[in-house]
Structure formats: C-alpha cells, structure tokens
Tab-separated table of C-alpha atoms in Angstrom:
chain	number	residue	atom	x	y	z
D	1	UNK	CA	40.383	186.557	109.565
D	2	UNK	CA	38.859	188.897	107.023
D	3	UNK	CA	35.142	189.335	106.543
D	4	UNK	CA	33.947	187.451	103.430
D	5	UNK	CA	32.849	189.632	100.549
D	6	UNK	CA	29.144	190.188	100.104
D	7	UNK	CA	29.522	190.771	96.382
D	8	UNK	CA	27.879	188.173	94.162
D	9	UNK	CA	30.559	185.934	92.709
D	10	UNK	CA	28.926	185.507	89.304
D	11	UNK	CA	28.510	189.246	88.907
D	12	UNK	CA	32.092	189.894	89.876
D	13	UNK	CA	33.409	187.280	87.505
D	14	UNK	CA	31.467	188.967	84.747
D	15	UNK	CA	32.805	192.350	85.766
D	16	UNK	CA	36.375	191.159	86.038
D	17	UNK	CA	36.087	189.391	82.714
D	18	UNK	CA	35.274	192.735	81.121
D	19	UNK	CA	38.073	194.419	83.006
D	20	UNK	CA	40.574	191.879	81.745
D	21	UNK	CA	40.449	193.549	78.370
D	22	UNK	CA	41.693	196.812	79.795
D	23	UNK	CA	44.793	195.492	81.500
D	24	UNK	CA	48.049	195.211	79.612
D	25	UNK	CA	50.877	192.744	79.935
D	26	UNK	CA	53.135	192.867	82.981
D	27	UNK	CA	56.720	194.005	82.500
D	28	UNK	CA	59.502	191.557	83.275
D	29	UNK	CA	60.588	191.901	86.892
D	30	UNK	CA	64.063	191.761	88.258
D	31	UNK	CA	64.236	190.328	91.779
D	32	UNK	CA	67.208	191.714	93.724
D	33	UNK	CA	67.119	190.823	97.392
D	34	UNK	CA	66.057	193.791	99.542
D	35	UNK	CA	66.068	196.413	96.859
D	36	UNK	CA	65.420	200.049	97.728
D	37	UNK	CA	61.816	199.814	96.502
D	38	UNK	CA	61.202	196.708	98.544
D	39	UNK	CA	62.722	198.215	101.663
D	40	UNK	CA	60.729	201.417	101.259
D	41	UNK	CA	57.490	199.454	101.230
D	42	UNK	CA	57.697	197.775	104.576
D	43	UNK	CA	54.590	195.643	104.438
D	44	UNK	CA	53.587	192.423	102.724
D	45	UNK	CA	50.002	191.191	102.893
D	46	UNK	CA	49.000	187.609	102.158
D	47	UNK	CA	45.560	186.015	101.945
D	48	UNK	CA	44.918	182.294	101.664
D	49	UNK	CA	42.415	179.667	102.732
D	50	UNK	CA	42.183	178.286	106.250
D	51	UNK	CA	44.026	174.992	105.846
D	52	UNK	CA	42.262	171.779	106.812
D	53	UNK	CA	45.378	170.838	108.783
D	54	UNK	CA	45.365	173.717	111.327
D	55	UNK	CA	48.978	173.067	112.336
D	56	UNK	CA	50.019	174.120	108.842
D	57	UNK	CA	48.492	177.579	109.261
D	58	UNK	CA	50.356	178.055	112.541
D	59	UNK	CA	53.611	177.026	110.889
D	60	UNK	CA	53.025	179.265	107.861
D	61	UNK	CA	52.112	182.321	109.922
D	62	UNK	CA	55.226	182.005	112.065
D	63	UNK	CA	57.362	181.278	109.009
D	64	UNK	CA	56.076	184.369	107.201
D	65	UNK	CA	56.492	186.642	110.196
D	66	UNK	CA	60.003	185.330	110.817
D	67	UNK	CA	60.919	186.132	107.208
D	68	UNK	CA	59.466	189.589	107.686
D	69	UNK	CA	61.474	190.187	110.826
D	70	UNK	CA	64.696	189.203	109.071
D	71	UNK	CA	63.922	191.588	106.229
D	72	UNK	CA	62.394	194.431	108.252
D	73	UNK	CA	59.018	193.973	106.592
D	74	UNK	CA	55.715	193.684	108.447
D	75	UNK	CA	53.934	190.598	107.123
D	76	UNK	CA	50.221	190.014	107.643
D	77	UNK	CA	48.524	186.741	106.749
D	78	UNK	CA	44.739	186.605	106.476
D	79	UNK	CA	43.019	183.237	106.410
D	80	UNK	CA	39.552	182.965	104.882
D	81	UNK	CA	37.173	179.996	104.556
D	82	UNK	CA	37.933	177.921	101.488
D	83	UNK	CA	34.441	178.574	100.128
D	84	UNK	CA	35.159	182.322	100.063
D	85	UNK	CA	38.382	182.225	98.048
D	86	UNK	CA	36.775	182.638	94.602
D	87	UNK	CA	34.576	185.551	95.697
D	88	UNK	CA	37.473	187.282	97.455
D	89	UNK	CA	39.663	186.978	94.349
D	90	UNK	CA	36.901	188.439	92.200
D	91	UNK	CA	36.362	191.287	94.665
D	92	UNK	CA	40.060	192.224	94.815
D	93	UNK	CA	40.469	192.054	91.037
D	94	UNK	CA	37.357	194.128	90.471
D	95	UNK	CA	38.397	196.750	93.010
D	96	UNK	CA	42.025	196.836	91.844
D	97	UNK	CA	43.044	196.653	95.466
D	98	UNK	CA	43.743	193.968	97.986
D	99	UNK	CA	46.525	191.729	99.204
D	100	UNK	CA	49.984	191.552	97.642
D	101	UNK	CA	50.054	187.777	97.521
D	102	UNK	CA	46.872	185.801	96.812
D	103	UNK	CA	46.732	182.086	97.561
D	104	UNK	CA	44.117	180.140	95.611
D	105	UNK	CA	42.621	176.793	96.550
D	106	UNK	CA	41.215	174.864	93.622
D	107	UNK	CA	41.257	175.998	90.020
D	108	UNK	CA	39.544	179.166	88.904
D	109	UNK	CA	42.315	181.709	89.261
D	110	UNK	CA	45.646	181.468	87.527
D	111	UNK	CA	44.177	181.663	84.043
D	112	UNK	CA	40.922	183.497	84.680
D	113	UNK	CA	42.779	186.386	86.333
D	114	UNK	CA	45.856	186.158	84.190
D	115	UNK	CA	45.862	189.783	83.067
D	116	UNK	CA	45.521	190.960	86.638
D	117	UNK	CA	48.613	189.014	87.727
D	118	UNK	CA	52.290	189.720	87.152
D	119	UNK	CA	54.351	187.319	85.075
D	120	UNK	CA	56.228	184.973	87.438
D	121	UNK	CA	58.012	182.967	84.750
D	122	UNK	CA	61.483	183.884	86.028
D	123	UNK	CA	60.549	182.759	89.534
D	124	UNK	CA	59.093	179.406	88.446
D	125	UNK	CA	62.038	178.659	86.169
D	126	UNK	CA	64.568	179.491	88.877
D	127	UNK	CA	62.827	177.145	91.329
D	128	UNK	CA	62.652	174.450	88.650
D	129	UNK	CA	66.420	174.691	88.127
D	130	UNK	CA	66.972	174.179	91.851
D	131	UNK	CA	64.396	171.509	92.626
D	132	UNK	CA	63.849	169.593	89.420
D	133	UNK	CA	61.355	169.504	86.609
D	134	UNK	CA	57.857	170.592	87.407
D	135	UNK	CA	55.262	167.846	87.142
D	136	UNK	CA	52.446	167.639	84.611
D	137	UNK	CA	50.018	168.644	87.355
D	138	UNK	CA	52.149	171.621	88.318
D	139	UNK	CA	52.347	172.775	84.716
D	140	UNK	CA	48.548	172.691	84.398
D	141	UNK	CA	48.152	174.901	87.448
D	142	UNK	CA	49.699	178.167	86.346
D	143	UNK	CA	51.253	177.749	82.899
D	144	UNK	CA	49.950	179.641	79.885
D	145	UNK	CA	50.382	177.395	76.898
D	146	UNK	CA	49.891	180.147	74.308
D	147	UNK	CA	52.901	182.293	75.186
D	148	UNK	CA	54.820	179.888	77.469
D	149	UNK	CA	54.572	182.083	80.556
D	150	UNK	CA	53.481	181.538	84.130
D	151	UNK	CA	50.792	183.695	85.687
D	152	UNK	CA	50.946	181.977	89.089
D	153	UNK	CA	53.474	180.145	91.198
D	154	UNK	CA	52.315	176.518	91.607
D	155	UNK	CA	52.644	175.698	95.301
D	156	UNK	CA	51.211	172.193	95.729
D	157	UNK	CA	48.255	170.033	94.838
D	158	UNK	CA	45.852	168.022	96.972
D	159	UNK	CA	45.212	164.408	96.032
D	160	UNK	CA	41.929	162.561	96.566
D	161	UNK	CA	42.423	158.904	97.500
D	162	UNK	CA	39.718	156.562	98.727
D	163	UNK	CA	39.426	156.600	102.517
D	164	UNK	CA	37.372	153.669	103.767
D	165	UNK	CA	36.500	151.914	107.021
D	166	UNK	CA	38.342	148.613	106.605
D	167	UNK	CA	36.347	146.692	109.224
D	168	UNK	CA	33.048	147.594	107.562
D	169	UNK	CA	34.170	146.612	104.072
D	170	UNK	CA	35.804	143.431	105.386
D	171	UNK	CA	32.451	142.653	107.002
D	172	UNK	CA	30.736	142.449	103.615
D	173	UNK	CA	33.701	140.749	101.971
D	174	UNK	CA	34.370	143.550	99.485
D	175	UNK	CA	37.076	146.073	98.639
D	176	UNK	CA	36.124	149.505	97.175
D	177	UNK	CA	38.718	149.319	94.433
D	178	UNK	CA	36.319	149.902	91.509
D	179	UNK	CA	33.454	152.356	91.071
D	180	UNK	CA	31.065	149.423	90.690
D	181	UNK	CA	32.239	148.006	94.010
D	182	UNK	CA	31.778	151.409	95.658
D	183	UNK	CA	28.148	151.401	94.522
D	184	UNK	CA	27.354	147.749	95.250
D	185	UNK	CA	29.210	147.571	98.559
D	186	UNK	CA	28.060	151.064	99.498
D	187	UNK	CA	24.424	150.000	99.084
D	188	UNK	CA	24.975	147.068	101.446
D	189	UNK	CA	26.684	149.256	104.022
D	190	UNK	CA	24.007	151.944	103.758
D	191	UNK	CA	21.518	149.295	104.862
D	192	UNK	CA	23.709	148.775	107.932
D	193	UNK	CA	23.755	152.506	108.706
D	194	UNK	CA	27.108	153.320	107.062
D	195	UNK	CA	26.486	155.149	103.756
D	196	UNK	CA	29.076	156.349	101.267
D	197	UNK	CA	29.735	160.108	101.546
D	198	UNK	CA	30.661	162.030	98.379
D	199	UNK	CA	29.407	165.607	98.076
D	200	UNK	CA	27.019	166.713	95.349
D	201	UNK	CA	27.152	170.341	96.460
D	202	UNK	CA	29.195	173.375	95.382
D	203	UNK	CA	32.764	173.088	96.643
D	204	UNK	CA	36.211	171.861	95.653
D	205	UNK	CA	35.681	168.243	96.678
D	206	UNK	CA	32.872	167.383	94.224
D	207	UNK	CA	34.549	169.531	91.566
D	208	UNK	CA	37.542	167.206	91.705
D	209	UNK	CA	35.878	163.898	92.526
D	210	UNK	CA	33.247	163.977	89.774
D	211	UNK	CA	35.836	165.038	87.201
D	212	UNK	CA	37.832	161.976	88.239
D	213	UNK	CA	34.780	159.778	87.724
D	214	UNK	CA	34.159	161.318	84.288
D	215	UNK	CA	37.740	160.633	83.221
D	216	UNK	CA	37.588	157.078	84.562
D	217	UNK	CA	34.641	156.487	82.215
D	218	UNK	CA	36.600	157.895	79.261
D	219	UNK	CA	34.691	161.195	79.269
D	220	UNK	CA	35.891	164.802	79.672
D	221	UNK	CA	34.531	168.268	79.102
D	222	UNK	CA	37.311	169.326	76.698
D	223	UNK	CA	39.672	167.562	74.287
D	224	UNK	CA	43.472	167.524	74.420
D	225	UNK	CA	43.753	170.719	72.386
D	226	UNK	CA	41.529	172.664	74.754
D	227	UNK	CA	39.678	174.046	71.736
D	228	UNK	CA	36.588	171.845	71.729
D	229	UNK	CA	33.899	170.827	74.204
D	230	UNK	CA	33.442	167.051	74.097
D	231	UNK	CA	31.185	166.595	77.099
D	232	UNK	CA	28.070	165.462	75.217
D	233	UNK	CA	29.071	161.826	74.720
D	234	UNK	CA	27.796	158.344	75.533
D	235	UNK	CA	30.666	157.994	78.020
D	236	UNK	CA	29.479	161.064	79.940
D	237	UNK	CA	25.890	159.800	79.951
D	238	UNK	CA	27.047	156.471	81.394
D	239	UNK	CA	29.083	158.274	84.065
D	240	UNK	CA	26.122	160.444	85.030
D	241	UNK	CA	23.816	157.423	85.174
D	242	UNK	CA	26.305	155.794	87.518
D	243	UNK	CA	26.347	158.800	89.847
D	244	UNK	CA	22.524	158.813	89.946
D	245	UNK	CA	22.545	155.148	90.942
D	246	UNK	CA	25.317	155.678	93.505
D	247	UNK	CA	23.363	158.528	95.092
D	248	UNK	CA	20.110	156.597	95.315
D	249	UNK	CA	21.580	153.289	96.459
D	250	UNK	CA	24.532	154.183	98.651
D	251	UNK	CA	24.280	157.793	99.835
D	252	UNK	CA	21.867	160.123	101.629
D	253	UNK	CA	20.315	163.447	100.602
D	254	UNK	CA	22.643	165.337	102.956
D	255	UNK	CA	25.393	165.212	100.330
D	256	UNK	CA	23.481	167.687	98.157
D	257	UNK	CA	24.379	170.573	100.457
D	258	UNK	CA	27.750	169.505	101.818
D	259	UNK	CA	30.735	171.818	102.164
D	260	UNK	CA	34.340	170.630	101.879
D	261	UNK	CA	34.387	169.886	105.600
D	262	UNK	CA	31.265	167.722	105.624
D	263	UNK	CA	32.690	164.428	104.383
D	264	UNK	CA	35.594	164.769	106.812
D	265	UNK	CA	33.120	165.097	109.669
D	266	UNK	CA	31.009	162.259	108.293
D	267	UNK	CA	33.741	159.619	108.365
D	268	UNK	CA	35.361	160.970	111.522
D	269	UNK	CA	32.029	160.574	113.336
D	270	UNK	CA	32.117	156.845	112.627
D	271	UNK	CA	29.018	156.946	110.406
D	272	UNK	CA	30.348	156.791	106.856
D	273	UNK	CA	31.906	153.716	105.308
D	274	UNK	CA	33.817	155.604	102.595
D	275	UNK	CA	34.737	159.045	101.373
D	276	UNK	CA	37.080	160.310	98.661
D	277	UNK	CA	39.163	163.041	100.188
D	278	UNK	CA	42.647	164.311	101.057
D	279	UNK	CA	44.139	162.937	104.255
D	280	UNK	CA	42.944	165.837	106.396
D	281	UNK	CA	39.948	163.679	107.349
D	282	UNK	CA	42.308	160.977	108.578
D	283	UNK	CA	44.564	163.429	110.393
D	284	UNK	CA	41.543	164.922	112.151
D	285	UNK	CA	40.292	161.487	113.139
D	286	UNK	CA	43.692	160.777	114.681
D	287	UNK	CA	43.066	163.727	116.975
D	288	UNK	CA	39.398	163.062	117.713
D	289	UNK	CA	38.814	159.310	117.594
D	290	UNK	CA	41.860	157.041	117.387
D	291	UNK	CA	39.735	153.883	117.097
D	292	UNK	CA	38.041	155.236	113.974
D	293	UNK	CA	41.362	156.580	112.638
D	294	UNK	CA	43.032	153.183	112.964
D	295	UNK	CA	40.126	151.684	110.989
D	296	UNK	CA	40.392	154.229	108.150
D	297	UNK	CA	42.518	152.853	105.331
D	298	UNK	CA	43.711	154.624	102.203
D	299	UNK	CA	43.881	153.353	98.634
D	300	UNK	CA	44.132	154.635	95.074
D	301	UNK	CA	40.934	156.007	93.510
D	302	UNK	CA	38.426	153.441	92.218
D	303	UNK	CA	38.979	151.975	88.762
D	304	UNK	CA	36.478	152.959	86.126
D	305	UNK	CA	35.623	151.224	82.842
D	306	UNK	CA	38.465	153.044	81.025
D	307	UNK	CA	41.089	154.200	83.537
D	308	UNK	CA	41.971	154.730	87.191
D	309	UNK	CA	42.295	158.465	87.784
D	310	UNK	CA	41.092	161.155	90.157
D	311	UNK	CA	40.889	164.920	90.220
D	312	UNK	CA	43.299	166.926	92.315
D	313	UNK	CA	42.915	170.414	93.745
D	314	UNK	CA	45.407	173.024	92.564
D	315	UNK	CA	47.045	175.395	95.075
D	316	UNK	CA	48.975	178.415	93.853
D	317	UNK	CA	50.022	181.974	94.566
D	318	UNK	CA	49.428	184.945	92.336
D	319	UNK	CA	50.837	188.450	92.707
D	320	UNK	CA	48.394	191.161	91.672
D	321	UNK	CA	49.613	193.884	89.335
D	322	UNK	CA	48.143	196.348	91.795
D	323	UNK	CA	50.070	194.835	94.718
D	324	UNK	CA	51.925	197.444	96.751
D	325	UNK	CA	55.016	195.288	97.265
D	326	UNK	CA	55.568	192.974	94.313
D	327	UNK	CA	59.280	192.597	94.973
D	328	UNK	CA	58.708	191.427	98.537
D	329	UNK	CA	56.104	188.954	97.324
D	330	UNK	CA	58.570	187.475	94.831
D	331	UNK	CA	61.362	187.283	97.394
D	332	UNK	CA	59.056	185.663	99.919
D	333	UNK	CA	58.041	182.978	97.420
D	334	UNK	CA	61.712	182.251	96.656
D	335	UNK	CA	62.444	181.814	100.349
D	336	UNK	CA	59.282	179.744	100.811
D	337	UNK	CA	60.329	177.399	97.990
D	338	UNK	CA	63.729	176.918	99.629
D	339	UNK	CA	61.956	175.791	102.790
D	340	UNK	CA	59.211	173.776	101.149
D	341	UNK	CA	60.133	170.486	102.842
D	342	UNK	CA	59.258	172.093	106.158
D	343	UNK	CA	55.909	173.136	104.690
D	344	UNK	CA	55.297	169.532	103.633
D	345	UNK	CA	56.021	168.295	107.138
D	346	UNK	CA	53.869	171.004	108.727
D	347	UNK	CA	50.951	169.862	106.578
D	348	UNK	CA	51.444	166.252	107.791
D	349	UNK	CA	51.937	165.173	104.180
D	350	UNK	CA	48.725	166.843	102.970
D	351	UNK	CA	50.476	169.277	100.581
D	352	UNK	CA	51.816	167.330	97.606
D	353	UNK	CA	55.000	168.564	95.882
D	354	UNK	CA	55.054	169.548	92.219
D	355	UNK	CA	58.813	169.936	91.697
D	356	UNK	CA	60.454	166.571	91.027
D	357	UNK	CA	63.234	166.675	93.612
D	358	UNK	CA	61.831	168.892	96.319
D	359	UNK	CA	60.707	165.933	98.497
D	360	UNK	CA	62.602	162.816	97.323
D	361	UNK	CA	61.091	159.355	97.854
D	362	UNK	CA	60.691	157.654	100.238
D	363	UNK	CA	58.743	160.664	101.396
D	364	UNK	CA	58.751	161.448	105.119
D	365	UNK	CA	55.396	161.030	106.884
D	366	UNK	CA	53.956	159.039	103.983
D	367	UNK	CA	56.386	156.137	103.577
D	368	UNK	CA	56.694	155.430	107.290
D	369	UNK	CA	54.364	157.400	109.523
D	370	UNK	CA	54.980	156.681	113.234
D	371	UNK	CA	51.504	158.003	114.094
D	372	UNK	CA	49.702	155.524	111.842
D	373	UNK	CA	48.791	151.875	112.344
D	374	UNK	CA	50.256	150.300	110.243
D	375	UNK	CA	53.112	152.715	109.694
D	376	UNK	CA	52.929	152.446	105.888
D	377	UNK	CA	49.186	153.176	105.713
D	378	UNK	CA	49.752	156.351	103.693
D	379	UNK	CA	52.521	155.078	101.409
D	380	UNK	CA	50.183	154.844	98.405
D	381	UNK	CA	50.028	158.645	98.382
D	382	UNK	CA	53.637	158.780	97.173
D	383	UNK	CA	52.407	157.662	93.752
D	384	UNK	CA	49.550	160.140	93.460
D	385	UNK	CA	51.189	161.918	90.517
D	386	UNK	CA	50.391	158.758	88.536
D	387	UNK	CA	46.655	158.819	89.283
D	388	UNK	CA	45.853	162.483	89.759
D	389	UNK	CA	45.053	165.279	87.325
D	390	UNK	CA	43.874	168.828	87.821
D	391	UNK	CA	40.905	170.456	86.027
D	392	UNK	CA	41.404	170.743	82.296
D	393	UNK	CA	42.592	167.169	81.756
D	394	UNK	CA	43.259	165.883	79.142
D	395	UNK	CA	43.769	169.381	77.766
D	396	UNK	CA	45.455	172.487	79.129
D	397	UNK	CA	44.075	174.748	81.811
D	398	UNK	CA	42.936	178.127	80.501
D	399	UNK	CA	40.308	180.731	81.397
D	400	UNK	CA	37.394	178.624	80.171
D	401	UNK	CA	38.384	175.657	82.352
D	402	UNK	CA	38.726	177.989	85.323
D	403	UNK	CA	35.273	179.464	84.742
D	404	UNK	CA	33.659	176.035	84.328
D	405	UNK	CA	35.262	175.065	87.626
D	406	UNK	CA	34.069	178.205	89.389
D	407	UNK	CA	30.517	177.748	88.094
D	408	UNK	CA	30.337	174.105	89.334
D	409	UNK	CA	28.906	172.916	86.021
D	410	UNK	CA	30.175	169.344	86.400
D	411	UNK	CA	28.810	169.167	89.957
D	412	UNK	CA	25.406	170.453	88.859
D	413	UNK	CA	25.293	168.027	85.946
D	414	UNK	CA	25.668	165.149	88.385
D	415	UNK	CA	23.235	166.574	90.941
D	416	UNK	CA	20.465	167.286	88.397
D	417	UNK	CA	20.467	163.654	87.299
D	418	UNK	CA	20.919	162.252	90.814
D	419	UNK	CA	17.877	164.085	92.143
D	420	UNK	CA	15.732	163.327	89.103
D	421	UNK	CA	15.465	166.980	88.078
D	422	UNK	CA	16.719	165.880	84.658
D	423	UNK	CA	17.459	162.610	82.942
D	424	UNK	CA	21.111	161.751	82.492
D	425	UNK	CA	20.862	162.656	78.810
D	426	UNK	CA	19.195	165.994	79.594
D	427	UNK	CA	21.715	166.944	82.275
D	428	UNK	CA	24.637	166.159	79.967
D	429	UNK	CA	23.185	168.298	77.189
D	430	UNK	CA	22.529	171.126	79.669
D	431	UNK	CA	26.122	170.983	80.954
D	432	UNK	CA	27.575	170.753	77.441
D	433	UNK	CA	25.627	173.882	76.435
D	434	UNK	CA	26.959	175.743	79.485
D	435	UNK	CA	30.513	174.737	78.591
D	436	UNK	CA	30.035	175.663	74.911
D	437	UNK	CA	28.873	179.120	75.901
D	438	UNK	CA	31.933	179.683	78.097
D	439	UNK	CA	34.316	178.316	75.454
D	440	UNK	CA	32.747	180.516	72.800
D	441	UNK	CA	33.177	183.589	74.963
D	442	UNK	CA	36.866	182.991	75.684
D	443	UNK	CA	37.844	181.675	72.250
D	444	UNK	CA	36.480	184.790	70.592
D	445	UNK	CA	37.757	187.290	73.125
D	446	UNK	CA	40.406	189.620	71.768
C-alpha cells in the first residue's frame, strides 16, 4: 500500500487545472498484442482503492499478476484508502509521474483530468461491440459529449439501495419505502436506540445519497444541457429542510464526521435500523454477525415527492499520458473486460455491470444467492440501472460536475442546514454560488 499524499487536494486541483491548458490532445493509439514497445517496457503499475469486499482485491491482484506472467510483464497493484484517491490523482497529474493505470472511485476524475489521460475511445467501442450497448450510467462516467470521445474506461458502478433491519421496522409497523417514512419511522426507532445512519461528512457515500434525495425532490444542481446551475430552487430548499429534520429526529451527531466505512460498521454492529449503502455492509455482516445479516433486508431507494432515484458511484480506469507503458495498460483492460464476469463474482455482486450483455439476467449471486436468507434477498439489485444515476444527472458529466463532487458542495449544503449553521435557504444559496463559480470557470476556459 502506498503512502497517501500529503499535498493539499484543493491546491493540487487548482494546480492541475492550470496545467490542463498546457497539455495537448492524445494521438490515436493502435493496440497490437505484445508489440515491441510493450515488450521492451516490462512493467505495468496500477493503483486503485482498497475494495470494501476484500476478496475482490485478492482476486484482482492474482488476476493481474497472472496476466503479467503470461505476457512477461511485471505487474504491481497498489491499493490506497478510498478517501485518498482524489488527492493521489491530483498529485500524479501535477507531478506528471505515477502509475500507468489509475482506478478512480467516485466521480471527480474522467472529465477533470481529461487532458492528462489518453483517448480510450477505440477500447470502449471494441468492448461495446463484444458485450452490448453501454448503459446511460456508463456513458456518464467517461464519455465526453463535446467531441464524442472517451477519456476513461468505465469499469462498473456501485448502487445504493436501502438496507434496513426488518425486525425493527416490522416492530413499529412501518416500511422505509418513502423518504417521509424513513424520517418518521427513523425517529421512532431512534427512541428505541436504533437510529438511521446516513453520513453528512466528506466521502463518496453522502455525495451519492444526498444527490439521490435532491433528484427525488425534483431538484438538481445542473440542467439537462449541463450549461446552467439550477440548484437555487424551491425544490432544493424543501429537500434541504427534509435532511435537517431527518438529522435532528432520526440520526445522531456522529454522522457529521463519518467515512465511507462508518455506516457499514454502524449497521453491522446491530445498532442502526437503516443505512443507504452498497451491499458491502451486508456482505461484511454475513462474515461477522449472521443473525444481524439475516435481519438486514434490501429494497429500492425511498420514493420522494417527484421520483424514486438514487446516486451511484462511478468506477473507472484512466491511462495517464505520462504512463510508461500505455500499450500494456490498454491490453490489460481488454483482457480484464473479457473476464469481467469473474470480477463480478469476486466482488460478490457488489460491482455492477455497465455493458448490456456482460452479465445477463438472471444475474448470478443476486437472483439466487445461496448465502442469503431468503435466497432472493438481493434480487432487487438487478434492476438498479432503473433507479440509479451518477453525478451530473440529469445532464452530462463534465469537469464542473467532477469538481463539485470533489469539493463536497452538496454534502456541505446539507450539513450546514442540518447543524443550524445556516437556514435551508441560506445553505442553498451558498451552494448555488459555489456551483456557479465552478461552472463559470470551466465554461469560459479555453
């Protein structure tokens, strides 16, 4: 595991933003298997987050090394904490040196670092021809709408269903199928010692969950064109007021400083009545506390006043222009795509496919999971394409949406109102101004 960078993320993002202007477009790459250049450079370095399903990391490391052995290339895989991914990307881009293949978790990369990354359009299109049309979510992850190119290879996305303790909710005669029920039932269960647990800190989980809540109220921070900030609206104010009430009535102050692992630990400990999270929390509970795991049930995200939708976390690989072995990185990704079903199984169904035919339904592990009681407990996850969206919705992803994600503006908007630091109206105006400033910078950048 590499040592996390000590460089301030905000400063690096500023620096790399300036550097973007100096970098030209990447030439089109041909991808012959084991070319002379690829063979001469006998190393391939990969960095990615430490997966919340540890078995996946073991599978990936062995898979990568096995590919390297077959191709006479020494492959190294560094795993870093998920919270360090953004800072590490900024550090490598700023230094013009680092790993060949960079794996992002969450948004904040494919578009923000576009001019540092080689064009992988040929790779994405070749995989799409083999494994079916890429989904709407997949297209948002690494596609550049302006010139129809791909700056990153979309690997998978992480969905965020409701995970709730069925016995506790049955005990109060409620089902957390709407946001109002989450608040009302959560308040009752908090009185019994079982609060709701949704982070209000700085990490991927609140970045996705609170976007989902915004959308469910009919709000968003940009319109469909991606040209205009639309955050300052009555719908956003109502959504923020709801979060303030949910925090006060159904949660505890701990959520203000949670990391992405905290809500997993909270429900696995038997304390929380509900979280909104990928199934890693459930998979961990299966290992640690089977009684709690059997009581954790999974359902679609809560319905809001306008729609039923939830944020999803984007996962993708980029190849730096300064990478020492670009050809090996491209060939590895081709091979990885051809073995993606094994990756899905290794993740216990956590990694969600973004090519239409790569894991046909009924999906193994989700439609009929022999480790779950009942066996179809996770089957609702097969439909997550219908109720998930990645940052940028309802518009395209582009550098401004990446920067807003990296700066946790939506999270802070919710937290400022929840803690009483600002009124809902004030926090919305503050967040809208932050977004306007970022949009203005990127829209007027040459």
